[in-house]
Short mmCIF file of C-alpha atoms in Angstrom, two decimals:
data_model
loop_
_atom_site.label_atom_id
_atom_site.label_comp_id
_atom_site.label_asym_id
_atom_site.label_seq_id
_atom_site.Cartn_x
_atom_site.Cartn_y
_atom_site.Cartn_z
CA MET P 1 -26.76 -29.18 27.69
CA PRO P 2 -25.58 -28.66 24.03
CA PHE P 3 -23.50 -25.50 23.29
CA ARG P 4 -22.02 -24.19 20.38
CA LEU P 5 -19.67 -21.21 19.14
CA GLN P 6 -21.22 -19.33 16.32
CA SER P 7 -19.33 -16.88 14.46
CA THR P 8 -20.86 -13.35 14.58
CA GLU P 9 -19.67 -12.43 11.12
CA SER P 10 -20.28 -15.58 8.97
CA THR P 11 -22.24 -18.98 9.05
CA TYR P 12 -19.26 -20.62 10.39
CA GLY P 13 -19.77 -22.53 13.79
CA TYR P 14 -18.43 -25.29 16.10
CA SER P 15 -20.50 -27.57 18.37
CA LEU P 16 -18.84 -28.31 21.63
CA PRO P 17 -18.27 -32.07 22.60
CA GLU P 18 -19.77 -32.84 25.95
CA THR P 19 -16.69 -33.82 27.55
CA ALA P 20 -13.49 -33.42 25.62
CA SER P 21 -10.86 -30.61 25.61
CA VAL P 22 -10.70 -28.63 22.36
CA VAL P 23 -7.68 -26.80 20.80
CA VAL P 24 -8.46 -23.68 18.80
CA GLY P 25 -5.98 -22.64 16.33
CA ARG P 26 -4.89 -21.63 12.62
CA ALA P 27 -3.01 -25.17 12.43
CA PRO P 28 -5.19 -27.48 10.07
CA THR P 29 -4.87 -30.25 12.83
CA SER P 30 -6.56 -28.05 15.45
CA ASP P 31 -9.78 -29.41 16.72
CA PHE P 32 -11.32 -26.23 16.03
CA PRO P 33 -9.12 -24.70 13.00
CA ILE P 34 -9.68 -20.81 12.29
CA ILE P 35 -7.92 -19.76 9.31
CA ASP P 36 -7.09 -16.18 9.83
CA PRO P 37 -3.69 -14.47 10.13
CA THR P 38 -4.41 -12.97 13.80
CA ILE P 39 -4.79 -16.64 15.08
CA SER P 40 -2.00 -18.51 16.50
CA ARG P 41 -1.36 -22.26 15.36
CA ARG P 42 -2.20 -23.13 18.81
CA HIS P 43 -4.18 -20.08 20.07
CA ALA P 44 -6.55 -21.30 22.94
CA GLN P 45 -8.06 -24.34 24.78
CA ILE P 46 -11.69 -24.93 25.49
CA LEU P 47 -12.63 -27.26 28.51
CA ARG P 48 -16.07 -28.67 28.93
CA GLN P 49 -16.92 -30.01 32.39
CA ASP P 50 -20.67 -31.09 32.57
CA ASP P 51 -22.38 -27.52 31.93
CA ARG P 52 -19.36 -25.53 32.53
CA ILE P 53 -17.24 -24.18 29.81
CA LEU P 54 -13.68 -22.85 30.45
CA VAL P 55 -11.49 -20.94 27.93
CA ARG P 56 -7.92 -20.83 28.46
CA ASP P 57 -5.45 -18.74 26.22
CA LEU P 58 -2.48 -20.92 25.20
CA GLY P 59 0.28 -17.93 25.12
CA SER P 60 -1.21 -16.55 21.65
CA SER P 61 0.48 -13.71 20.02
CA ASN P 62 -2.93 -11.58 19.48
CA GLY P 63 -4.69 -12.77 22.64
CA THR P 64 -8.17 -14.32 23.56
CA TYR P 65 -10.77 -11.87 24.93
CA VAL P 66 -14.17 -12.61 26.41
CA ASN P 67 -16.85 -9.80 26.33
CA GLY P 68 -13.81 -7.27 25.19
CA GLU P 69 -11.47 -8.16 27.98
CA ARG P 70 -8.31 -10.17 27.33
CA ILE P 71 -8.06 -13.10 29.62
CA GLU P 72 -5.73 -16.00 30.63
CA SER P 73 -8.63 -18.43 31.88
CA VAL P 74 -12.28 -17.67 32.39
CA GLU P 75 -15.49 -19.52 32.58
CA LEU P 76 -18.06 -18.89 29.74
CA LYS P 77 -21.79 -18.07 29.96
CA PRO P 78 -24.18 -18.35 27.42
CA GLY P 79 -24.20 -15.03 25.22
CA ASP P 80 -20.77 -14.27 25.97
CA ILE P 81 -18.60 -13.12 22.97
CA VAL P 82 -15.21 -14.89 22.99
CA THR P 83 -12.50 -13.18 20.47
CA PHE P 84 -9.62 -15.26 19.26
CA GLY P 85 -7.08 -12.84 17.87
CA LYS P 86 -9.75 -10.70 15.91
CA VAL P 87 -12.21 -13.57 15.02
CA LYS P 88 -15.33 -13.33 17.08
CA PHE P 89 -17.72 -15.96 18.32
CA ARG P 90 -20.83 -16.07 20.41
CA LEU P 91 -21.38 -18.97 22.81
CA GLU P 92 -25.08 -20.32 22.30
CA GLU P 93 -27.01 -22.69 24.38
CA LEU P 94 -28.95 -25.32 22.16
CA ASP P 95 -32.24 -26.75 23.21
CA ARG P 96 -31.78 -30.53 23.81
CA ARG P 97 -35.38 -31.11 22.47
CA THR P 98 -34.07 -29.85 19.09
CA PRO P 99 -33.31 -32.59 16.92
CA ALA P 100 -29.51 -33.41 16.49
CA SER P 101 -29.54 -32.93 12.88
CA THR P 102 -31.06 -29.49 13.42
CA ALA P 103 -29.11 -28.43 16.40
CA ALA P 104 -25.67 -29.53 15.45
CA ALA P 105 -23.53 -26.76 13.61
CA PRO P 106 -22.47 -27.33 10.22
CA SER P 107 -18.84 -29.05 10.20
CA PRO P 108 -16.24 -27.10 8.46
CA SER P 109 -16.11 -29.75 5.63
CA GLU P 110 -19.90 -29.94 4.67
CA THR P 111 -23.05 -27.35 4.78
CA THR P 112 -26.45 -28.44 3.63
CA THR P 113 -28.09 -25.46 1.52
CA GLY P 114 -31.37 -26.13 -0.05
CA SER P 115 -31.18 -29.02 -2.83
CA THR P 116 -27.36 -29.45 -3.07
CA ILE P 117 -24.33 -30.00 -0.99
CA VAL P 118 -21.75 -27.19 -0.74
CA ARG P 119 -18.34 -28.56 0.73
CA GLN P 120 -16.38 -26.06 2.65
CA ARG P 121 -12.76 -26.59 3.87
CA SER P 122 -10.31 -24.58 5.62
CA VAL P 123 -7.38 -23.54 3.68
CA PHE P 124 -4.42 -25.76 4.40
CA ASP P 125 -0.98 -26.30 3.08
CA ALA P 126 -0.11 -28.69 0.43
CA SER P 127 1.75 -30.82 2.70
CA ASP P 128 -1.29 -32.05 4.61
CA ILE P 129 -2.39 -34.13 1.55
CA ALA P 130 -2.05 -37.98 2.04
CA ALA P 131 1.17 -39.30 1.04
CA ASP P 132 -0.11 -42.05 -1.30
CA ASP P 133 1.18 -42.64 -4.77
CA LYS P 134 -1.49 -40.35 -6.34
CA SER P 135 -0.59 -37.77 -3.80
CA ARG P 136 3.03 -38.10 -4.39
CA LYS P 137 2.58 -37.29 -8.11
CA THR P 138 0.41 -34.35 -7.06
CA LEU P 139 2.89 -32.81 -4.74
CA ALA P 140 5.60 -33.27 -7.48
CA THR P 141 3.50 -31.24 -9.69
CA LEU P 142 2.83 -28.45 -7.28
CA LEU P 143 6.70 -28.47 -6.42
CA GLU P 144 6.93 -27.67 -10.29
CA VAL P 145 4.36 -24.91 -10.19
CA SER P 146 6.06 -23.62 -7.15
CA LYS P 147 9.49 -23.31 -8.74
CA GLY P 148 7.78 -21.89 -11.93
CA LEU P 149 5.69 -19.14 -10.07
CA GLY P 150 8.73 -18.25 -7.88
CA LYS P 151 10.55 -17.18 -11.02
CA THR P 152 8.13 -14.30 -11.96
CA ALA P 153 8.34 -10.88 -10.14
CA ASP P 154 5.87 -8.66 -12.34
CA THR P 155 2.27 -9.38 -10.99
CA ASP P 156 0.54 -9.36 -14.25
CA ALA P 157 2.93 -11.85 -15.76
CA LEU P 158 2.44 -13.92 -12.57
CA LEU P 159 -1.14 -13.83 -12.93
CA ASP P 160 -1.06 -14.99 -16.58
CA LYS P 161 1.52 -17.89 -15.45
CA ILE P 162 -0.97 -19.17 -12.60
CA VAL P 163 -3.79 -19.40 -15.21
CA GLY P 164 -1.66 -21.38 -17.37
CA TYR P 165 -0.86 -23.68 -14.63
CA ALA P 166 -4.34 -23.98 -13.74
CA TYR P 167 -5.20 -25.42 -16.92
CA GLN P 168 -2.25 -27.93 -16.72
CA ILE P 169 -3.43 -29.63 -13.54
CA LEU P 170 -7.40 -28.81 -13.18
CA ALA P 171 -9.87 -29.94 -15.66
CA VAL P 172 -11.96 -26.83 -15.78
CA ASP P 173 -13.82 -24.39 -18.29
CA ARG P 174 -12.89 -20.90 -16.68
CA VAL P 175 -10.12 -19.72 -14.29
CA ALA P 176 -10.28 -16.34 -12.90
CA ILE P 177 -8.19 -14.47 -10.23
CA LEU P 178 -9.84 -11.54 -8.17
CA LEU P 179 -7.73 -9.34 -5.98
CA LEU P 180 -8.67 -7.03 -3.32
CA ASP P 181 -8.15 -3.28 -4.15
CA GLU P 182 -7.46 -0.38 -1.79
CA LYS P 183 -11.13 -0.04 -1.12
CA ASN P 184 -11.37 -3.69 -0.28
CA GLU P 185 -13.45 -4.51 -3.39
CA LEU P 186 -12.90 -7.51 -5.26
CA VAL P 187 -11.65 -6.63 -8.74
CA ALA P 188 -11.33 -9.54 -11.62
CA LYS P 189 -7.49 -9.17 -12.69
CA ILE P 190 -7.84 -12.02 -15.15
CA ALA P 191 -10.35 -14.41 -16.29
CA ARG P 192 -9.85 -16.89 -19.12
CA ASP P 193 -11.32 -19.82 -20.90
CA ARG P 194 -9.71 -23.25 -21.95
CA ARG P 195 -8.86 -21.93 -25.22
CA GLY P 196 -6.94 -19.18 -23.92
CA ALA P 197 -9.46 -16.45 -24.81
CA ASP P 198 -10.02 -13.48 -22.12
CA ASN P 199 -13.55 -14.31 -20.72
CA ALA P 200 -15.49 -11.43 -19.89
CA ARG P 201 -18.55 -13.14 -17.93
CA ALA P 202 -19.12 -11.93 -14.33
CA ILE P 203 -17.31 -13.69 -11.57
CA PRO P 204 -20.26 -14.75 -9.17
CA GLN P 205 -19.61 -12.40 -6.38
CA SER P 206 -21.80 -14.30 -3.95
CA ILE P 207 -19.61 -17.28 -3.99
CA ALA P 208 -16.15 -15.21 -4.12
CA ARG P 209 -17.41 -13.07 -1.25
CA THR P 210 -18.36 -15.94 0.93
CA ALA P 211 -15.05 -17.62 0.60
CA LEU P 212 -13.24 -14.49 1.24
CA ASN P 213 -15.33 -13.47 4.14
CA ASP P 214 -15.54 -16.89 5.73
CA ARG P 215 -12.03 -17.87 5.07
CA VAL P 216 -12.92 -21.12 3.47
CA ALA P 217 -12.58 -23.06 0.24
CA ILE P 218 -15.95 -23.73 -1.12
CA LEU P 219 -16.98 -26.21 -3.74
CA THR P 220 -20.71 -26.28 -5.03
CA ASP P 221 -22.00 -29.17 -7.30
CA ASN P 222 -25.16 -27.29 -8.26
CA ALA P 223 -24.49 -23.58 -8.21
CA GLY P 224 -27.81 -22.71 -10.13
CA GLU P 225 -29.98 -24.13 -7.33
CA ASP P 226 -27.84 -23.43 -4.34
CA THR P 227 -30.00 -21.14 -2.18
CA ARG P 228 -26.68 -19.89 -0.34
CA PHE P 229 -25.56 -18.20 -3.60
CA THR P 230 -28.14 -16.00 -5.03
CA GLY P 231 -26.50 -13.99 -7.78
CA GLN P 232 -28.20 -13.86 -11.22
CA SER P 233 -24.89 -14.33 -12.91
CA ILE P 234 -24.99 -17.97 -11.63
CA VAL P 235 -28.25 -18.49 -13.44
CA ILE P 236 -27.57 -16.64 -16.57
CA GLN P 237 -24.12 -18.38 -17.31
CA GLN P 238 -25.53 -21.72 -16.43
CA ILE P 239 -22.70 -22.41 -14.12
CA ARG P 240 -22.97 -26.06 -12.93
CA SER P 241 -19.94 -26.79 -10.61
CA ALA P 242 -17.65 -24.14 -9.03
CA ILE P 243 -14.49 -24.13 -6.79
CA CYS P 244 -13.37 -20.75 -4.95
CA VAL P 245 -10.65 -20.41 -2.89
CA PRO P 246 -9.29 -17.53 -0.63
CA LEU P 247 -5.72 -16.39 -1.62
CA MET P 248 -4.42 -15.75 2.08
CA GLY P 249 -1.38 -13.80 2.35
CA SER P 250 0.75 -13.50 5.76
CA GLU P 251 -1.24 -10.86 7.19
CA LYS P 252 -4.36 -10.44 5.09
CA PRO P 253 -6.51 -12.00 2.25
CA LEU P 254 -5.43 -10.98 -0.98
CA GLY P 255 -8.41 -12.23 -2.92
CA VAL P 256 -9.65 -15.53 -4.55
CA LEU P 257 -8.90 -18.11 -7.21
CA TYR P 258 -12.12 -19.18 -9.03
CA VAL P 259 -12.83 -22.14 -11.37
CA ASP P 260 -15.96 -23.45 -12.87
CA HIS P 261 -17.59 -25.78 -14.91
CA ALA P 262 -20.61 -24.83 -17.17
CA GLY P 263 -23.69 -26.44 -18.63
CA ASP P 264 -23.75 -30.28 -18.56
CA ALA P 265 -19.78 -30.74 -17.55
CA ARG P 266 -18.92 -33.18 -14.81
CA ASP P 267 -18.93 -32.27 -11.20
CA PHE P 268 -15.62 -31.69 -9.29
CA ALA P 269 -14.27 -34.67 -7.32
CA ASP P 270 -12.68 -34.21 -3.75
CA GLU P 271 -9.25 -34.73 -5.53
CA ASP P 272 -9.93 -31.69 -7.57
CA PHE P 273 -10.96 -29.55 -4.43
CA ASP P 274 -7.93 -30.80 -2.63
CA LEU P 275 -5.55 -29.90 -5.62
CA CYS P 276 -7.26 -26.56 -6.09
CA ILE P 277 -6.69 -25.79 -2.42
CA ALA P 278 -3.04 -26.46 -2.51
CA PHE P 279 -2.64 -24.70 -5.88
CA ALA P 280 -4.27 -21.55 -4.57
CA GLY P 281 -1.92 -21.45 -1.27
CA ILE P 282 1.17 -21.77 -3.78
CA ALA P 283 -0.48 -18.99 -5.84
CA ALA P 284 -1.17 -16.70 -2.90
CA VAL P 285 2.54 -16.76 -1.84
CA ALA P 286 3.89 -16.03 -5.39
CA ILE P 287 1.34 -13.17 -5.72
CA GLU P 288 2.28 -11.68 -2.31
CA ASN P 289 6.00 -11.96 -3.10
CA SER P 290 5.33 -10.37 -6.38
CA GLN P 291 3.46 -7.47 -5.05
CA PHE P 292 6.04 -6.90 -2.37
CA SER P 293 8.80 -7.02 -4.82
CA GLN P 294 7.13 -4.31 -6.90
CA ARG P 295 6.33 -2.08 -3.91
CA ILE P 296 9.96 -2.25 -3.23
CA GLN P 297 10.98 -1.50 -6.34
CA ARG P 298 8.53 1.62 -6.66
CA GLU P 299 9.62 3.01 -3.15
CA ALA P 300 13.37 2.55 -4.18
CA LEU P 301 12.67 4.43 -7.63
CA ALA P 302 10.76 7.27 -5.84
CA ARG P 303 13.49 7.40 -3.06
CA SER P 304 16.46 7.64 -5.28
CA ASN P 305 14.59 10.44 -7.18
CA PHE P 306 13.48 12.55 -4.24
CA GLU P 307 17.10 12.21 -2.62
CA ARG P 308 18.26 14.17 -5.63
CA TYR P 309 16.22 16.97 -4.10
CA PHE P 310 15.41 16.46 -0.46
CA THR P 311 17.36 15.96 2.62
CA PRO P 312 17.71 12.17 3.22
CA GLN P 313 15.24 12.06 6.35
CA LEU P 314 12.71 13.93 4.46
CA ALA P 315 13.26 11.69 1.37
CA LYS P 316 12.49 8.90 3.45
CA ARG P 317 9.22 10.22 4.80
CA ILE P 318 8.05 11.27 1.41
CA ALA P 319 9.04 7.77 -0.35
CA ASP P 320 7.44 5.90 2.26
CA SER P 321 4.23 7.78 1.41
CA ALA P 322 1.89 5.90 -1.47
CA GLU P 323 0.70 9.34 -2.45
CA THR P 324 3.98 10.70 -3.23
CA ILE P 325 4.91 7.99 -5.97
CA ARG P 326 1.78 8.45 -8.01
CA LEU P 327 1.73 10.25 -11.46
CA GLY P 328 0.40 13.69 -11.43
CA GLY P 329 0.00 15.67 -8.26
CA ASP P 330 -2.43 18.19 -6.55
CA LYS P 331 -2.28 21.83 -5.41
CA ARG P 332 -0.18 23.12 -2.77
CA THR P 333 0.84 26.40 -1.10
CA VAL P 334 4.41 27.09 -1.18
CA ALA P 335 7.49 29.39 -0.85
CA VAL P 336 9.42 29.46 -3.86
CA LEU P 337 13.11 30.64 -4.22
CA PHE P 338 15.18 31.61 -7.43
CA SER P 339 18.89 32.44 -7.25
CA ASP P 340 20.91 33.64 -10.12
CA VAL P 341 24.47 34.51 -10.63
CA ARG P 342 24.88 38.01 -12.04
CA GLY P 343 27.20 38.57 -15.36
CA PHE P 344 27.94 34.84 -15.31
CA THR P 345 27.89 34.81 -19.40
CA THR P 346 30.66 37.39 -19.37
CA LEU P 347 32.81 35.76 -16.69
CA ALA P 348 32.60 32.37 -18.39
CA GLU P 349 33.95 33.96 -21.61
CA SER P 350 37.28 34.62 -19.89
CA MET P 351 37.49 31.23 -18.20
CA ARG P 352 38.65 27.53 -19.16
CA PRO P 353 35.78 25.29 -19.20
CA GLU P 354 37.16 23.18 -16.38
CA ASP P 355 37.76 26.38 -14.16
CA ILE P 356 33.95 27.20 -14.72
CA ALA P 357 32.79 23.77 -13.66
CA SER P 358 35.13 23.67 -10.66
CA LEU P 359 33.88 27.33 -9.71
CA LEU P 360 29.98 26.33 -10.14
CA THR P 361 30.45 22.84 -8.21
CA GLU P 362 31.64 24.80 -5.05
CA TYR P 363 29.31 27.37 -5.38
CA PHE P 364 26.25 24.96 -5.89
CA THR P 365 27.42 22.64 -3.20
CA GLU P 366 27.48 25.48 -0.57
CA MET P 367 24.00 27.13 -1.92
CA VAL P 368 22.32 23.61 -1.71
CA ASP P 369 23.34 22.86 1.84
CA CYS P 370 21.95 26.33 2.60
CA VAL P 371 18.40 24.89 1.21
CA PHE P 372 18.74 21.63 2.81
CA ARG P 373 19.75 22.97 6.39
CA ASN P 374 16.48 24.97 6.34
CA GLU P 375 14.17 22.08 5.39
CA GLY P 376 13.79 23.09 1.66
CA ALA P 377 13.58 21.11 -1.69
CA LEU P 378 15.85 21.59 -4.45
CA ASP P 379 13.64 21.58 -7.34
CA LYS P 380 16.33 22.03 -10.26
CA PHE P 381 19.44 23.69 -11.62
CA MET P 382 19.19 25.95 -14.86
CA GLY P 383 22.27 26.81 -15.97
CA ASP P 384 23.84 29.09 -13.00
CA GLU P 385 20.32 29.37 -11.62
CA ILE P 386 18.75 27.52 -8.62
CA MET P 387 15.26 26.94 -7.92
CA ALA P 388 14.14 25.64 -4.57
CA GLN P 389 10.89 25.32 -2.85
CA TRP P 390 9.12 24.68 0.60
CA GLY P 391 5.68 23.05 1.14
CA ALA P 392 5.45 20.31 -1.51
CA PRO P 393 4.81 17.44 -1.04
CA ILE P 394 5.26 17.96 2.75
CA GLY P 395 4.63 21.78 4.20
CA THR P 396 4.53 23.28 7.40
CA GLU P 397 3.39 26.86 8.78
CA HIS P 398 6.85 27.93 9.00
CA ASP P 399 7.82 27.28 5.11
CA ALA P 400 8.13 31.37 4.20
CA ASP P 401 10.51 31.67 7.18
CA HIS P 402 12.76 28.61 6.21
CA ALA P 403 13.08 29.99 2.69
CA MET P 404 13.91 33.36 4.03
CA ASN P 405 16.23 31.87 6.38
CA ALA P 406 18.05 29.89 3.47
CA ALA P 407 18.37 33.00 1.24
CA LEU P 408 19.98 34.98 3.96
CA GLU P 409 22.37 31.89 4.60
CA MET P 410 23.03 31.78 0.71
CA ILE P 411 24.25 35.52 0.76
CA ARG P 412 26.37 35.00 3.98
CA GLU P 413 28.11 31.58 2.36
CA LEU P 414 28.70 33.50 -0.82
CA ARG P 415 30.43 36.21 0.94
CA THR P 416 32.85 33.51 2.62
CA LEU P 417 33.27 31.90 -0.67
CA ASN P 418 34.18 35.18 -2.32
CA ASP P 419 36.76 35.92 0.50
CA MET P 420 38.35 32.46 -0.24
CA TRP P 421 38.23 32.92 -3.93
CA ARG P 422 39.80 36.26 -3.67
CA ALA P 423 42.87 35.03 -1.54
CA LYS P 424 43.36 32.48 -4.25
CA GLY P 425 43.10 34.90 -7.43
CA ARG P 426 39.99 33.61 -8.62
CA PRO P 427 36.82 35.61 -9.81
CA GLU P 428 34.02 36.30 -7.14
CA LEU P 429 30.28 36.07 -7.93
CA GLN P 430 27.44 37.86 -7.10
CA VAL P 431 23.88 36.70 -7.14
CA GLY P 432 20.24 38.13 -7.19
CA ILE P 433 17.41 36.18 -5.33
CA GLY P 434 13.71 36.35 -5.66
CA LEU P 435 11.11 35.02 -3.24
CA SER P 436 7.22 34.40 -3.51
CA PHE P 437 4.66 32.62 -1.66
CA GLY P 438 1.41 31.02 -2.97
CA GLU P 439 -0.60 27.99 -4.68
CA VAL P 440 0.88 25.86 -7.16
CA PHE P 441 0.37 22.64 -8.95
CA ALA P 442 2.91 20.12 -7.22
CA GLY P 443 3.55 16.51 -8.13
CA ASN P 444 5.65 13.80 -10.05
CA ILE P 445 5.60 14.61 -13.82
CA GLY P 446 6.89 12.06 -16.16
CA SER P 447 6.66 8.31 -16.58
CA GLU P 448 6.69 5.63 -13.90
CA GLN P 449 10.40 4.85 -14.95
CA ARG P 450 11.58 8.52 -14.51
CA LEU P 451 9.51 10.70 -12.19
CA GLU P 452 10.78 14.35 -11.50
CA PHE P 453 8.98 16.17 -8.91
CA THR P 454 8.35 19.99 -9.45
CA VAL P 455 5.84 22.97 -8.61
CA ILE P 456 4.36 24.65 -11.60
CA GLY P 457 2.21 28.07 -11.46
CA ASP P 458 2.10 31.63 -11.10
CA THR P 459 3.75 31.67 -7.76
CA VAL P 460 6.90 30.28 -9.52
CA THR P 461 6.80 32.67 -12.37
CA VAL P 462 6.66 35.53 -9.80
CA ALA P 463 9.67 34.37 -7.98
CA ASN P 464 11.51 33.97 -11.31
CA ARG P 465 10.77 37.43 -12.62
CA LEU P 466 11.89 38.96 -9.00
CA CYS P 467 15.05 37.11 -9.14
CA SER P 468 15.65 38.70 -12.70
CA ALA P 469 14.96 42.04 -11.37
CA ALA P 470 17.33 41.82 -8.29
CA GLY P 471 20.38 43.38 -8.47
CA PRO P 472 23.91 41.65 -7.20
CA GLY P 473 23.43 40.92 -3.77
CA GLU P 474 19.94 41.83 -3.65
CA MET P 475 16.74 39.87 -2.46
CA LEU P 476 13.46 40.65 -3.70
CA VAL P 477 10.30 39.40 -2.29
CA SER P 478 6.57 39.40 -2.97
CA GLU P 479 3.51 40.93 -1.08
CA GLU P 480 2.14 37.48 -0.52
CA PHE P 481 5.69 36.28 0.72
CA ARG P 482 5.95 39.08 3.41
CA ARG P 483 2.60 38.46 4.65
CA ALA P 484 3.42 34.63 5.12
CA LEU P 485 6.48 35.53 7.19
CA LYS P 486 6.11 34.85 10.98
CA GLN P 487 9.63 36.33 11.90
CA PRO P 488 10.40 38.84 9.04
CA PRO P 489 14.00 40.47 8.61
CA ALA P 490 14.05 44.15 7.95
CA LEU P 491 12.05 45.01 4.88
CA GLU P 492 12.19 48.09 2.59
CA GLN P 493 9.07 48.57 0.22
CA CYS P 494 10.12 49.10 -3.47
CA PRO P 495 8.14 51.14 -6.07
CA PRO P 496 5.45 48.97 -7.64
CA MET P 497 7.27 46.87 -10.15
CA GLU P 498 6.02 45.80 -13.54
CA LEU P 499 6.58 42.07 -14.17
CA LYS P 500 6.55 40.19 -17.39
CA ASN P 501 3.08 38.77 -18.11
CA LYS P 502 1.36 40.82 -15.21
CA SER P 503 -1.35 43.25 -16.02
CA GLN P 504 -0.84 45.39 -12.94
CA PRO P 505 2.28 46.33 -11.21
CA VAL P 506 2.93 44.35 -8.18
CA THR P 507 4.00 45.31 -4.75
CA VAL P 508 7.44 44.30 -3.90
CA TYR P 509 9.91 44.45 -0.84
CA ARG P 510 13.74 44.50 -0.70
CA VAL P 511 15.40 42.74 2.38
CA THR P 512 17.41 45.57 4.23
CA PRO P 513 21.06 44.25 4.39
CA SER P 514 22.32 43.61 7.79
#
């Protein structure tokens, strides 16, 4: 009885021979090659014994499944779904009376579609090209291409170089590279004609998607009459011949390389097809390496920036999130703290610059430690003033309590510093602290070369005004901050206070000294 394994998601299938043992794997030399990153090179074995079909896993990394259950060895029945890694096939039983030409599944290399032949081939390494004189010359060319592409880290510059090499080794009218975006949509990154001009003509999505979804390289000799590709752009642009090869990364597809001839130009030969597949393999490696390199650079830039303001552990969590390294930001609810040294200008007039720097360094070191110990973020220094916040870009329900604990610690640590300075005959410092809670705009402000993470809004202004109004050793908090506290310290309500740029007096609380 004829049987075949038919893909549940594409037209790709494999007719099982009557008696032979079949090896399924990612290696191009496999009897049944499946080019997918979840497939091992030798993934599974299919044994045919008369009308019995057995499937056996060969120790694959991602397993073999039958009807959703992972197996080591099991007999298949018609209708069973067998999954190699993440690629699913259905076992189909064919009618013996069906003519062989109809019953046989299309081979991986040739598929009949309407009035033309579309050749498909699994993507393979350049090393699989036969080692004759012409192939040796081709391999030498590809080696030079590999060296040239390996020297370029910037993705946009790399794509430009790939197109240039494509025109050197392939006789084509147009070269285009389409890459998958975050939404898994194919986006044309570059499309250029032989004269070097950007070519805005649409790339046939029906061809590109077929190559990408089926993980096969496609050569069509008459795209306009090919019933498999129905896009209007093929007809409008009078595309004669086209090759489309998936750009396969180590874990997932990256996009496609597309080349074509228009009008009455010559058809592509098998040598063009082989060369294009090998070239696309080299280009895919270069593109993936470039994308990885740029991602590492962005993460390093973000992490170095965040480590100036956050504890190292929190900085790593933030930098690992793609959302935190984009320009701009969003609305967040935060607790804001301002701390300002009282009478510092007068004090500085009587001190040498190096003594002022030493005093402030010791003071800032202890104050920033208080912020970090309580999971806060240092926003900035402004002269002798400190601004810190809790809640952006990562917040918790305890942000207000953490801010209050940091403020209380700052007062205690300053007392310790003053005791030490007094014993050494050095001047003492006194600070006022203001705390507020509410919605702000939070995000990275600046350019991609230098990002500054900050929070902006009325909540920040209120904390700053309260800090200015606080006396030496005094902490003032807003009504919104008081309500956000889950474990408030002893608080004393102050008379309504008029703050600059506020039309109405605001309710303020003073933290009672302990």
